[in-house]
mmCIF file of C-alpha atoms in Angstrom:
data_model
loop_
_atom_site.group_PDB
_atom_site.id
_atom_site.type_symbol
_atom_site.label_atom_id
_atom_site.label_comp_id
_atom_site.label_asym_id
_atom_site.label_seq_id
_atom_site.Cartn_x
_atom_site.Cartn_y
_atom_site.Cartn_z
ATOM 1 C CA MET W 10 24.360 13.234 -42.778
ATOM 2 C CA SER W 11 22.715 9.873 -42.247
ATOM 3 C CA VAL W 12 24.665 7.190 -40.371
ATOM 4 C CA ASP W 13 24.472 3.633 -41.675
ATOM 5 C CA LEU W 14 23.293 1.695 -38.636
ATOM 6 C CA HIS W 15 23.872 -1.550 -40.543
ATOM 7 C CA SER W 16 27.632 -0.937 -40.595
ATOM 8 C CA ALA W 17 29.873 -3.025 -38.360
ATOM 9 C CA TRP W 18 32.128 -1.663 -35.616
ATOM 10 C CA ARG W 19 34.365 -3.126 -32.916
ATOM 11 C CA ILE W 20 34.923 -3.232 -29.197
ATOM 12 C CA GLY W 21 38.464 -4.545 -28.957
ATOM 13 C CA ASP W 22 38.590 -7.563 -31.243
ATOM 14 C CA VAL W 23 34.837 -8.205 -31.068
ATOM 15 C CA GLU W 24 33.024 -7.239 -34.257
ATOM 16 C CA ILE W 25 29.495 -5.930 -33.765
ATOM 17 C CA PRO W 26 27.329 -6.135 -36.889
ATOM 18 C CA THR W 27 25.031 -3.130 -36.336
ATOM 19 C CA ARG W 28 25.153 0.170 -34.497
ATOM 20 C CA LEU W 29 22.323 -0.783 -32.126
ATOM 21 C CA VAL W 30 23.024 -2.082 -28.621
ATOM 22 C CA LEU W 31 20.206 -3.566 -26.557
ATOM 23 C CA ALA W 32 20.524 -2.206 -23.043
ATOM 24 C CA PRO W 33 21.055 -4.267 -19.910
ATOM 25 C CA MET W 34 17.882 -3.819 -17.858
ATOM 26 C CA ALA W 35 17.214 -5.356 -14.454
ATOM 27 C CA GLY W 36 14.134 -7.570 -14.437
ATOM 28 C CA VAL W 37 13.907 -7.370 -18.236
ATOM 29 C CA SER W 38 17.023 -8.583 -20.051
ATOM 30 C CA VAL W 39 16.513 -12.313 -19.746
ATOM 31 C CA GLN W 40 17.682 -14.568 -22.542
ATOM 32 C CA ALA W 41 14.300 -14.484 -24.290
ATOM 33 C CA PHE W 42 14.523 -10.680 -24.471
ATOM 34 C CA ARG W 43 18.088 -10.737 -25.752
ATOM 35 C CA ARG W 44 17.430 -13.365 -28.418
ATOM 36 C CA GLN W 45 14.442 -11.416 -29.655
ATOM 37 C CA GLY W 46 16.551 -8.258 -29.816
ATOM 38 C CA ARG W 47 19.130 -10.039 -31.956
ATOM 39 C CA ARG W 48 16.417 -11.230 -34.358
ATOM 40 C CA PHE W 49 15.205 -7.660 -34.791
ATOM 41 C CA GLY W 50 18.638 -6.213 -35.478
ATOM 42 C CA ALA W 51 20.492 -5.421 -32.258
ATOM 43 C CA GLY W 52 24.179 -5.857 -33.004
ATOM 44 C CA LEU W 53 25.103 -6.336 -29.353
ATOM 45 C CA VAL W 54 22.892 -7.596 -26.534
ATOM 46 C CA CYS W 55 23.600 -7.350 -22.818
ATOM 47 C CA SER W 56 22.622 -9.356 -19.783
ATOM 48 C CA GLU W 57 21.070 -7.580 -16.868
ATOM 49 C CA MET W 58 23.565 -6.826 -14.148
ATOM 50 C CA VAL W 59 24.850 -9.762 -12.141
ATOM 51 C CA SER W 60 25.852 -9.335 -8.521
ATOM 52 C CA CYS W 61 29.486 -10.237 -7.954
ATOM 53 C CA ALA W 62 28.725 -10.874 -4.279
ATOM 54 C CA GLY W 63 26.151 -13.420 -5.391
ATOM 55 C CA ILE W 64 28.727 -15.081 -7.613
ATOM 56 C CA GLU W 65 31.301 -15.191 -4.831
ATOM 57 C CA HIS W 66 28.952 -16.631 -2.202
ATOM 58 C CA ARG W 67 26.849 -18.933 -4.449
ATOM 59 C CA ASN W 68 23.743 -17.326 -2.990
ATOM 60 C CA GLU W 69 21.017 -19.896 -2.350
ATOM 61 C CA ARG W 70 18.397 -17.265 -3.126
ATOM 62 C CA THR W 71 19.391 -17.172 -6.749
ATOM 63 C CA LEU W 72 16.408 -16.903 -9.052
ATOM 64 C CA GLY W 73 17.979 -18.553 -12.037
ATOM 65 C CA TYR W 74 21.172 -19.363 -13.832
ATOM 66 C CA LEU W 75 23.141 -17.345 -16.272
ATOM 67 C CA ARG W 76 22.364 -18.722 -19.716
ATOM 68 C CA VAL W 77 24.188 -18.023 -22.957
ATOM 69 C CA GLY W 78 22.564 -19.102 -26.207
ATOM 70 C CA ALA W 79 24.532 -19.668 -29.390
ATOM 71 C CA ASP W 80 22.385 -17.096 -31.223
ATOM 72 C CA GLU W 81 23.068 -14.308 -28.700
ATOM 73 C CA HIS W 82 26.639 -13.553 -29.739
ATOM 74 C CA PRO W 83 28.089 -11.032 -29.525
ATOM 75 C CA LEU W 84 26.940 -10.808 -25.903
ATOM 76 C CA ALA W 85 28.063 -8.559 -23.068
ATOM 77 C CA ILE W 86 27.535 -9.810 -19.547
ATOM 78 C CA GLN W 87 27.258 -6.980 -17.041
ATOM 79 C CA ILE W 88 28.616 -7.302 -13.516
ATOM 80 C CA PHE W 89 28.477 -4.967 -10.534
ATOM 81 C CA GLY W 90 30.234 -4.744 -7.208
ATOM 82 C CA SER W 91 32.700 -2.642 -5.257
ATOM 83 C CA ASP W 92 35.628 -4.971 -4.521
ATOM 84 C CA PRO W 93 38.254 -5.195 -7.293
ATOM 85 C CA ALA W 94 39.371 -8.741 -6.430
ATOM 86 C CA VAL W 95 35.814 -10.056 -6.314
ATOM 87 C CA MET W 96 34.993 -8.277 -9.563
ATOM 88 C CA GLY W 97 38.033 -9.807 -11.236
ATOM 89 C CA GLU W 98 37.031 -13.312 -10.185
ATOM 90 C CA ALA W 99 33.450 -12.726 -11.322
ATOM 91 C CA ALA W 100 34.754 -11.535 -14.682
ATOM 92 C CA ARG W 101 36.710 -14.763 -15.128
ATOM 93 C CA MET W 102 33.555 -16.771 -14.439
ATOM 94 C CA VAL W 103 31.341 -14.897 -16.873
ATOM 95 C CA GLU W 104 34.051 -15.109 -19.521
ATOM 96 C CA ALA W 105 34.034 -18.883 -18.982
ATOM 97 C CA ALA W 106 30.250 -18.848 -19.353
ATOM 98 C CA GLY W 107 30.590 -17.441 -22.860
ATOM 99 C CA ALA W 108 30.622 -13.649 -22.583
ATOM 100 C CA ASP W 109 32.202 -11.897 -25.555
ATOM 101 C CA ILE W 110 32.525 -8.687 -23.521
ATOM 102 C CA VAL W 111 32.550 -8.091 -19.764
ATOM 103 C CA ASP W 112 30.580 -4.944 -18.974
ATOM 104 C CA ILE W 113 30.948 -3.144 -15.641
ATOM 105 C CA ASN W 114 28.042 -1.194 -14.166
ATOM 106 C CA PHE W 115 29.023 2.231 -12.860
ATOM 107 C CA GLY W 116 25.609 3.685 -13.654
ATOM 108 C CA CYS W 117 22.862 2.060 -11.602
ATOM 109 C CA PRO W 118 21.190 4.749 -9.448
ATOM 110 C CA VAL W 119 19.032 2.382 -7.355
ATOM 111 C CA ARG W 120 19.629 2.601 -3.610
ATOM 112 C CA LYS W 121 19.864 -1.171 -3.208
ATOM 113 C CA VAL W 122 22.995 -1.039 -5.367
ATOM 114 C CA THR W 123 24.541 2.309 -4.478
ATOM 115 C CA LYS W 124 24.420 1.657 -0.714
ATOM 116 C CA THR W 125 26.889 -1.208 -1.267
ATOM 117 C CA GLY W 126 29.395 1.146 -2.888
ATOM 118 C CA ALA W 127 28.589 -0.158 -6.371
ATOM 119 C CA GLY W 128 26.832 1.272 -9.419
ATOM 120 C CA ALA W 129 26.770 5.043 -9.894
ATOM 121 C CA THR W 130 28.422 5.593 -6.489
ATOM 122 C CA LEU W 131 31.765 4.691 -8.055
ATOM 123 C CA LEU W 132 31.682 7.852 -10.172
ATOM 124 C CA ASP W 133 32.315 9.627 -6.862
ATOM 125 C CA GLU W 134 35.215 7.249 -6.117
ATOM 126 C CA PRO W 135 37.381 7.455 -9.259
ATOM 127 C CA ASP W 136 40.383 5.709 -7.697
ATOM 128 C CA GLN W 137 38.271 2.720 -6.706
ATOM 129 C CA ALA W 138 36.591 2.720 -10.114
ATOM 130 C CA TYR W 139 40.054 2.638 -11.729
ATOM 131 C CA ARG W 140 41.102 -0.299 -9.540
ATOM 132 C CA ILE W 141 37.969 -2.249 -10.431
ATOM 133 C CA VAL W 142 38.430 -1.781 -14.173
ATOM 134 C CA ASP W 143 42.110 -2.636 -13.897
ATOM 135 C CA ALA W 144 41.302 -5.824 -11.949
ATOM 136 C CA VAL W 145 38.646 -6.922 -14.422
ATOM 137 C CA ALA W 146 40.715 -6.117 -17.514
ATOM 138 C CA SER W 147 43.673 -8.014 -16.038
ATOM 139 C CA ALA W 148 41.497 -11.041 -15.260
ATOM 140 C CA VAL W 149 40.019 -11.706 -18.704
ATOM 141 C CA ALA W 150 41.088 -11.996 -22.318
ATOM 142 C CA VAL W 151 37.845 -10.530 -23.695
ATOM 143 C CA PRO W 152 37.294 -6.755 -23.971
ATOM 144 C CA VAL W 153 35.959 -4.824 -20.985
ATOM 145 C CA SER W 154 33.360 -2.075 -21.299
ATOM 146 C CA VAL W 155 31.890 0.277 -18.698
ATOM 147 C CA LYS W 156 28.398 1.751 -18.495
ATOM 148 C CA MET W 157 28.119 4.958 -16.498
ATOM 149 C CA ARG W 158 25.984 8.004 -15.802
ATOM 150 C CA ARG W 159 27.107 11.633 -15.934
ATOM 151 C CA GLY W 160 27.592 11.628 -12.160
ATOM 152 C CA LEU W 161 25.647 11.413 -8.935
ATOM 153 C CA GLN W 162 24.203 14.930 -8.811
ATOM 154 C CA ASP W 163 22.288 16.989 -11.352
ATOM 155 C CA GLY W 164 24.674 19.011 -13.484
ATOM 156 C CA SER W 165 27.636 16.773 -12.666
ATOM 157 C CA ARG W 166 30.387 16.435 -15.270
ATOM 158 C CA ASP W 167 32.242 13.687 -13.425
ATOM 159 C CA CYS W 168 31.904 11.303 -16.355
ATOM 160 C CA LEU W 169 34.276 13.491 -18.363
ATOM 161 C CA GLU W 170 36.992 13.142 -15.729
ATOM 162 C CA VAL W 171 36.360 9.516 -14.785
ATOM 163 C CA GLY W 172 35.880 8.209 -18.337
ATOM 164 C CA PRO W 173 39.463 8.765 -19.567
ATOM 165 C CA ARG W 174 40.837 7.169 -16.401
ATOM 166 C CA LEU W 175 38.722 4.072 -16.989
ATOM 167 C CA VAL W 176 40.165 3.813 -20.480
ATOM 168 C CA GLU W 177 43.677 4.073 -18.991
ATOM 169 C CA ALA W 178 42.723 1.225 -16.648
ATOM 170 C CA GLY W 179 41.774 -1.022 -19.565
ATOM 171 C CA ALA W 180 38.227 -0.218 -20.693
ATOM 172 C CA ALA W 181 37.876 -0.886 -24.429
ATOM 173 C CA SER W 182 34.560 0.975 -24.674
ATOM 174 C CA LEU W 183 32.378 3.289 -22.590
ATOM 175 C CA THR W 184 28.613 3.690 -22.560
ATOM 176 C CA LEU W 185 27.318 7.012 -21.283
ATOM 177 C CA HIS W 186 23.793 7.647 -20.084
ATOM 178 C CA PRO W 187 24.038 11.415 -19.564
ATOM 179 C CA ARG W 188 21.518 11.699 -16.766
ATOM 180 C CA SER W 189 22.604 11.979 -13.158
ATOM 181 C CA ALA W 190 21.889 9.233 -10.646
ATOM 182 C CA GLN W 191 19.712 11.791 -8.854
ATOM 183 C CA GLN W 192 17.584 12.186 -11.982
ATOM 184 C CA MET W 193 16.912 8.464 -12.283
ATOM 185 C CA TYR W 194 14.915 8.462 -15.569
ATOM 186 C CA THR W 195 13.356 11.929 -15.382
ATOM 187 C CA GLY W 196 14.202 14.890 -17.572
ATOM 188 C CA GLU W 197 16.221 14.563 -20.744
ATOM 189 C CA ALA W 198 19.539 12.891 -21.460
ATOM 190 C CA ASP W 199 22.132 15.597 -22.149
ATOM 191 C CA HIS W 200 24.016 14.211 -25.128
ATOM 192 C CA SER W 201 26.261 17.263 -25.347
ATOM 193 C CA LEU W 202 28.194 15.423 -22.615
ATOM 194 C CA THR W 203 28.351 12.361 -24.843
ATOM 195 C CA ALA W 204 29.943 14.460 -27.575
ATOM 196 C CA GLU W 205 32.508 15.820 -25.107
ATOM 197 C CA LEU W 206 33.378 12.333 -23.904
ATOM 198 C CA VAL W 207 33.886 11.167 -27.503
ATOM 199 C CA GLU W 208 36.484 13.929 -27.904
ATOM 200 C CA ARG W 209 38.339 12.938 -24.736
ATOM 201 C CA VAL W 210 38.899 9.217 -25.324
ATOM 202 C CA SER W 211 40.157 6.994 -28.120
ATOM 203 C CA VAL W 212 37.767 4.080 -27.567
ATOM 204 C CA PRO W 213 34.247 3.733 -29.032
ATOM 205 C CA ILE W 214 31.471 5.422 -27.075
ATOM 206 C CA VAL W 215 27.927 4.083 -26.934
ATOM 207 C CA ALA W 216 25.284 6.777 -26.461
ATOM 208 C CA SER W 217 22.448 5.788 -24.115
ATOM 209 C CA GLY W 218 19.330 7.692 -23.135
ATOM 210 C CA ASP W 219 16.137 8.725 -24.950
ATOM 211 C CA VAL W 220 16.973 6.787 -28.122
ATOM 212 C CA THR W 221 13.438 5.829 -29.113
ATOM 213 C CA SER W 222 13.202 6.222 -32.885
ATOM 214 C CA SER W 223 15.202 6.207 -36.086
ATOM 215 C CA ALA W 224 15.250 10.001 -36.139
ATOM 216 C CA LYS W 225 16.530 10.180 -32.565
ATOM 217 C CA ALA W 226 19.174 7.509 -33.189
ATOM 218 C CA GLN W 227 20.430 9.363 -36.254
ATOM 219 C CA ALA W 228 20.451 12.703 -34.453
ATOM 220 C CA VAL W 229 22.395 11.351 -31.478
ATOM 221 C CA LEU W 230 24.992 9.629 -33.653
ATOM 222 C CA ALA W 231 25.396 12.646 -35.922
ATOM 223 C CA THR W 232 25.782 15.193 -33.105
ATOM 224 C CA THR W 233 27.959 13.159 -30.741
ATOM 225 C CA GLY W 234 30.240 11.098 -32.951
ATOM 226 C CA ALA W 235 29.365 8.048 -30.862
ATOM 227 C CA ALA W 236 30.023 4.639 -32.404
ATOM 228 C CA ALA W 237 26.588 3.248 -31.540
ATOM 229 C CA VAL W 238 23.372 3.923 -29.658
ATOM 230 C CA MET W 239 21.894 1.913 -26.816
ATOM 231 C CA VAL W 240 18.168 1.207 -26.837
ATOM 232 C CA GLY W 241 16.507 0.461 -23.517
ATOM 233 C CA ARG W 242 12.969 1.201 -22.408
ATOM 234 C CA GLY W 243 11.842 1.883 -25.967
ATOM 235 C CA ALA W 244 12.385 -1.780 -26.853
ATOM 236 C CA GLN W 245 10.402 -3.185 -23.941
ATOM 237 C CA GLY W 246 7.592 -5.122 -25.593
ATOM 238 C CA ASN W 247 8.416 -3.289 -28.803
ATOM 239 C CA PRO W 248 11.227 -5.031 -30.705
ATOM 240 C CA TRP W 249 9.892 -3.459 -33.906
ATOM 241 C CA VAL W 250 11.539 -0.186 -32.874
ATOM 242 C CA LEU W 251 14.938 -1.802 -33.518
ATOM 243 C CA ARG W 252 13.980 -2.681 -37.075
ATOM 244 C CA GLU W 253 12.556 0.800 -37.574
ATOM 245 C CA MET W 254 15.818 2.361 -36.418
ATOM 246 C CA LEU W 255 17.868 0.215 -38.782
ATOM 247 C CA ASP W 256 15.665 0.700 -41.821
ATOM 248 C CA GLY W 257 14.484 4.243 -41.138
ATOM 249 C CA ALA W 258 10.854 3.429 -41.887
ATOM 250 C CA ALA W 259 8.201 2.969 -39.236
ATOM 251 C CA ALA W 260 5.871 0.031 -39.842
ATOM 252 C CA GLU W 261 3.381 -0.642 -37.069
ATOM 253 C CA PRO W 262 3.016 -4.403 -36.560
ATOM 254 C CA SER W 263 -0.354 -6.045 -37.035
ATOM 255 C CA ARG W 264 -2.271 -7.393 -34.043
ATOM 256 C CA GLU W 265 -1.358 -10.892 -35.197
ATOM 257 C CA GLU W 266 2.353 -10.041 -35.284
ATOM 258 C CA VAL W 267 2.202 -8.518 -31.815
ATOM 259 C CA VAL W 268 0.460 -11.530 -30.311
ATOM 260 C CA ALA W 269 2.770 -13.960 -32.102
ATOM 261 C CA GLU W 270 5.895 -12.263 -30.764
ATOM 262 C CA LEU W 271 4.407 -12.092 -27.271
ATOM 263 C CA LEU W 272 3.498 -15.785 -27.340
ATOM 264 C CA VAL W 273 6.981 -16.776 -28.470
ATOM 265 C CA PHE W 274 8.409 -14.550 -25.747
ATOM 266 C CA ILE W 275 6.161 -16.241 -23.172
ATOM 267 C CA ARG W 276 7.187 -19.734 -24.263
ATOM 268 C CA GLU W 277 10.871 -18.859 -24.331
ATOM 269 C CA THR W 278 10.641 -17.261 -20.885
ATOM 270 C CA VAL W 279 8.922 -20.357 -19.487
ATOM 271 C CA ARG W 280 11.703 -22.496 -20.926
ATOM 272 C CA GLU W 281 14.224 -20.267 -19.228
ATOM 273 C CA LEU W 282 12.602 -19.540 -15.868
ATOM 274 C CA GLY W 283 9.988 -22.252 -15.388
ATOM 275 C CA ASP W 284 6.207 -21.751 -15.127
ATOM 276 C CA ARG W 285 6.031 -20.334 -11.620
ATOM 277 C CA ARG W 286 8.719 -17.685 -11.992
ATOM 278 C CA ALA W 287 7.710 -16.840 -15.541
ATOM 279 C CA SER W 288 4.081 -16.188 -14.565
ATOM 280 C CA GLY W 289 4.969 -13.269 -12.309
ATOM 281 C CA PHE W 290 7.864 -12.035 -14.416
ATOM 282 C CA LEU W 291 5.746 -11.758 -17.571
ATOM 283 C CA LYS W 292 2.951 -9.591 -16.190
ATOM 284 C CA LYS W 293 4.678 -6.294 -16.927
ATOM 285 C CA PHE W 294 5.304 -7.391 -20.506
ATOM 286 C CA TYR W 295 1.600 -7.712 -21.350
ATOM 287 C CA GLY W 296 1.103 -3.967 -21.095
ATOM 288 C CA TRP W 297 4.327 -3.276 -22.970
ATOM 289 C CA TYR W 298 3.430 -5.504 -25.923
ATOM 290 C CA LEU W 299 -0.274 -4.773 -26.077
ATOM 291 C CA GLY W 300 0.034 -1.033 -25.455
ATOM 292 C CA HIS W 301 0.750 1.643 -28.061
ATOM 293 C CA GLY W 302 -2.993 1.555 -28.899
ATOM 294 C CA ARG W 303 -2.708 -2.008 -30.194
ATOM 295 C CA PHE W 304 -5.278 -3.559 -27.834
ATOM 296 C CA PRO W 305 -7.901 -2.207 -25.414
ATOM 297 C CA ARG W 306 -6.635 -1.215 -21.991
ATOM 298 C CA ALA W 307 -9.166 -3.499 -20.306
ATOM 299 C CA PHE W 308 -7.746 -6.522 -22.137
ATOM 300 C CA LYS W 309 -4.228 -5.766 -20.920
ATOM 301 C CA SER W 310 -5.522 -5.360 -17.382
ATOM 302 C CA GLU W 311 -7.367 -8.677 -17.508
ATOM 303 C CA LEU W 312 -4.238 -10.559 -18.482
ATOM 304 C CA THR W 313 -2.278 -9.230 -15.517
ATOM 305 C CA GLN W 314 -4.850 -10.826 -13.200
ATOM 306 C CA ILE W 315 -4.297 -14.305 -14.647
ATOM 307 C CA ASP W 316 -1.544 -16.604 -13.404
ATOM 308 C CA ASP W 317 -2.278 -19.580 -15.660
ATOM 309 C CA LEU W 318 -0.100 -19.135 -18.728
ATOM 310 C CA ASP W 319 -2.172 -21.578 -20.779
ATOM 311 C CA GLU W 320 -5.178 -19.337 -20.156
ATOM 312 C CA ILE W 321 -3.108 -16.301 -21.165
ATOM 313 C CA GLU W 322 -2.281 -18.031 -24.443
ATOM 314 C CA ARG W 323 -5.920 -18.949 -25.082
ATOM 315 C CA ARG W 324 -7.056 -15.361 -24.567
ATOM 316 C CA LEU W 325 -4.335 -13.940 -26.764
ATOM 317 C CA LEU W 326 -5.158 -16.323 -29.604
ATOM 318 C CA ALA W 327 -8.858 -15.556 -29.225
ATOM 319 C CA ALA W 328 -8.015 -11.856 -29.658
ATOM 320 C CA ALA W 329 -5.852 -12.525 -32.732
ATOM 321 C CA PRO W 330 -6.576 -16.011 -34.176
ATOM 322 C CA GLY W 331 -4.251 -15.484 -37.130
ATOM 323 C CA ALA W 332 -1.280 -15.331 -34.750
ATOM 324 C CA ALA W 333 -1.195 -19.125 -34.348
ATOM 325 C CA ALA W 334 0.369 -19.705 -37.756
ATOM 326 C CA LEU W 335 2.913 -16.948 -37.148
ATOM 327 C CA VAL W 336 3.900 -18.490 -33.819
ATOM 328 C CA ASP W 337 4.609 -21.832 -35.498
ATOM 329 C CA GLN W 338 6.687 -20.079 -38.152
ATOM 330 C CA LEU W 339 8.707 -18.110 -35.595
ATOM 331 C CA LEU W 340 9.373 -21.165 -33.450
ATOM 332 C CA ASP W 341 10.499 -23.144 -36.493
ATOM 333 C CA GLU W 342 12.997 -20.396 -37.320
ATOM 334 C CA LEU W 343 14.457 -20.173 -33.809
ATOM 335 C CA PRO W 344 17.712 -22.093 -33.475
ATOM 336 C CA VAL W 345 17.962 -24.716 -30.778
ATOM 337 C CA VAL W 346 19.687 -23.140 -27.794
ATOM 338 C CA ASP W 347 22.734 -24.880 -26.411
ATOM 339 C CA ASP W 348 22.845 -23.178 -23.034
ATOM 340 C CA VAL W 349 25.934 -22.839 -20.914
ATOM 341 C CA LEU W 350 24.878 -22.787 -17.267
ATOM 342 C CA LEU W 351 27.061 -21.407 -14.516
ATOM 343 C CA ASP W 352 25.594 -23.084 -11.436
ATOM 344 C CA GLY W 353 24.920 -20.856 -8.490
ATOM 345 C CA MET W 354 25.143 -17.541 -10.322
ATOM 346 C CA PRO W 355 22.211 -15.222 -9.593
ATOM 347 C CA ILE W 356 20.998 -13.293 -12.602
ATOM 348 C CA SER W 357 19.980 -10.238 -10.608
ATOM 349 C CA ILE W 358 19.486 -9.021 -7.074
ATOM 350 C CA TYR W 359 16.134 -7.601 -8.118
ATOM 351 C CA GLY W 360 14.332 -10.883 -8.679
ATOM 352 C CA GLY W 361 12.034 -11.715 -11.544
ATOM 353 C CA GLY W 362 14.868 -12.572 -13.878
#
């Protein structure tokens, strides 16, 4: 039976207009990415994870400020850390910045995070995970959600034991990526675990992992009973996949549409990060947008060697001259962003966004 991805659902008292959630991704989920995801149909967008230690210490190495645009709501801001008191204070700050939902990261498998006792490591420390969720839920009035993996090791079922405890502690929703931290992004996501978690808790579950098409989204929702699906890597440089999932019909964008969206993304990223930071940050996006057989591989490679963003724009428009009119149209339709800046808050420990 087909699931209507256009139907609304709720996390606590926050209404989410579609069943698609745009994943929080380090070095990717800047405001420009989130705003684009909303335009293409994501019902909920998420910031990349924000270090609570960075918030607490006002780290001078911050690479930007947390920005919340009026057209991003509903928005989840994801935080990570290992100290309940620090996490609670960070939650209060991101709520003040405009977050509709505070999301806690118990899923990151990267060593830089897990060695601090944060991320996926907390699935091995259920008591500490409980204390963190309790501290965050007690600190804010907005709903709290948690994103987690199945466990640290391959074959782990820890998520099924930890998940219900997190709900007891105050989590209003859980997102499960049913790969182990050891797997990173290899192998397949085991959504039979997602279905089991749905049966064990009373809050909405978001299914994450390998959701790359309308057919896959429908299959995951139908077989797990999850409330929504989370789309991550499949949307990198490919916002059209969100529209395809919602409408159930694949329509490959024209070269002009691809270039127009990329140019708007470039301009929005420059507005957000500044020319110098944006130049390096954007390089990975050229391959993502121009891949999928849309442009020659040599052209994508050439762009990554260029630091001058004006030159990037000239080359893109030379490759698809008709994109210029589409860019003007898209920019005219974008609402003016009234940012809320939380001074001193690093967006990510990874850099580049």
